[in-house]
XYZ file of C-alpha atoms in Angstrom:
120
model
C 0.000 0.000 0.000
C 1.190 3.463 -0.960
C -0.480 6.688 0.066
C 0.036 9.914 -1.869
C -0.644 13.333 -0.395
C -0.628 16.291 -2.783
C -0.429 19.979 -1.998
C 0.380 23.328 -3.566
C -2.516 23.987 -5.913
C -4.255 27.311 -6.086
C -5.260 30.327 -8.133
C -2.579 32.214 -10.031
C -2.457 34.814 -12.791
C -1.186 33.996 -16.256
C 2.590 34.149 -16.309
C 2.826 33.225 -12.657
C 4.236 30.177 -10.919
C 3.205 27.425 -8.526
C 4.993 24.515 -6.902
C 3.161 21.248 -6.357
C 4.309 18.584 -3.902
C 3.397 14.919 -3.532
C 4.609 12.854 -0.589
C 4.460 9.067 -0.800
C 4.283 6.827 2.245
C 3.818 3.145 2.954
C 5.499 0.256 1.175
C 7.783 2.015 -1.312
C 9.293 -0.350 -3.865
C 12.293 0.631 -5.914
C 12.920 1.266 -8.718
C 9.791 3.293 -9.266
C 8.359 6.136 -11.289
C 6.543 9.131 -9.886
C 4.767 11.646 -12.013
C 2.113 14.253 -12.545
C -0.993 14.061 -14.695
C -3.732 16.608 -15.196
C -7.363 16.654 -16.201
C -9.295 19.680 -17.374
C -13.118 19.776 -17.393
C -14.488 17.770 -20.299
C -11.073 16.390 -21.235
C -9.233 13.146 -20.591
C -6.463 12.871 -18.053
C -3.077 13.473 -19.660
C 0.547 13.016 -18.700
C 2.415 16.124 -17.617
C 5.785 14.787 -16.458
C 7.410 11.730 -14.899
C 10.645 11.057 -13.079
C 12.314 7.750 -12.257
C 14.198 6.756 -9.113
C 17.491 7.575 -10.817
C 16.304 10.965 -12.043
C 15.356 10.333 -15.657
C 12.573 12.733 -16.692
C 9.882 12.845 -19.330
C 7.674 15.827 -20.212
C 4.632 16.458 -22.307
C 5.435 18.717 -25.248
C 2.944 21.295 -24.014
C 4.889 21.938 -20.802
C 8.503 21.533 -21.911
C 10.553 24.547 -20.941
C 7.915 25.774 -18.491
C 7.481 22.968 -15.944
C 10.174 21.138 -14.005
C 9.742 17.835 -12.197
C 12.084 16.780 -9.401
C 12.159 14.356 -6.492
C 13.705 13.824 -3.098
C 14.195 10.083 -2.654
C 14.982 10.432 1.045
C 11.537 11.964 1.563
C 9.773 9.933 -1.145
C 8.453 13.219 -2.463
C 8.008 14.464 -6.001
C 7.655 18.117 -6.965
C 6.374 19.967 -9.984
C 7.468 23.549 -10.542
C 4.974 25.261 -12.825
C 6.231 28.476 -14.428
C 4.988 30.790 -17.169
C 1.506 29.497 -16.510
C -1.189 29.834 -19.133
C -4.979 29.647 -18.763
C -4.902 26.359 -20.666
C -2.876 24.868 -17.803
C -5.985 25.047 -15.632
C -6.805 21.521 -14.463
C -6.816 19.147 -11.552
C -3.284 17.845 -11.161
C -2.804 14.271 -9.936
C 0.270 12.580 -8.527
C 1.004 8.994 -9.571
C 3.302 6.296 -8.192
C 4.137 3.135 -10.149
C 6.527 0.302 -9.364
C 7.137 -3.356 -9.948
C 6.994 -5.465 -6.806
C 7.414 -9.244 -6.976
C 6.052 -12.152 -8.996
C 5.008 -9.921 -11.855
C 2.841 -7.687 -9.682
C 2.770 -3.936 -10.055
C 1.909 -0.993 -7.851
C -0.127 1.853 -9.331
C -1.423 4.547 -7.001
C -2.940 7.970 -7.521
C -3.221 10.986 -5.292
C -6.446 12.837 -4.602
C -5.645 15.678 -6.986
C -5.052 19.371 -6.455
C -6.726 22.179 -8.389
C -4.621 24.615 -10.402
C -6.495 27.584 -11.831
C -4.764 30.127 -14.067
C -6.616 33.373 -14.700
C -6.108 35.638 -17.702
């Protein structure tokens, strides 16, 4: 069992910045991948960024150069720095934890989501 607690969402003006945090607790298997996804009203959930245990990152094209994902393995926490925000970034942002365990089993957990609203 892994629990994910997200924080840092809020209301910000276009061009502003926010920092999201997601702390994982419980049975943490390694290696693992932690990441951020987002879902806007009426749209499907989409990948924003991921980061592996060894620091390899992956970003959606729409956020490259504006968002930065990082992690602190000692704290089992992943961060997302959102900069140069645009109204189209408005969405609920979800943290995700995935890992292989044993005997072909996999862990896949999601956080509760945190609202990011960007005003024009």
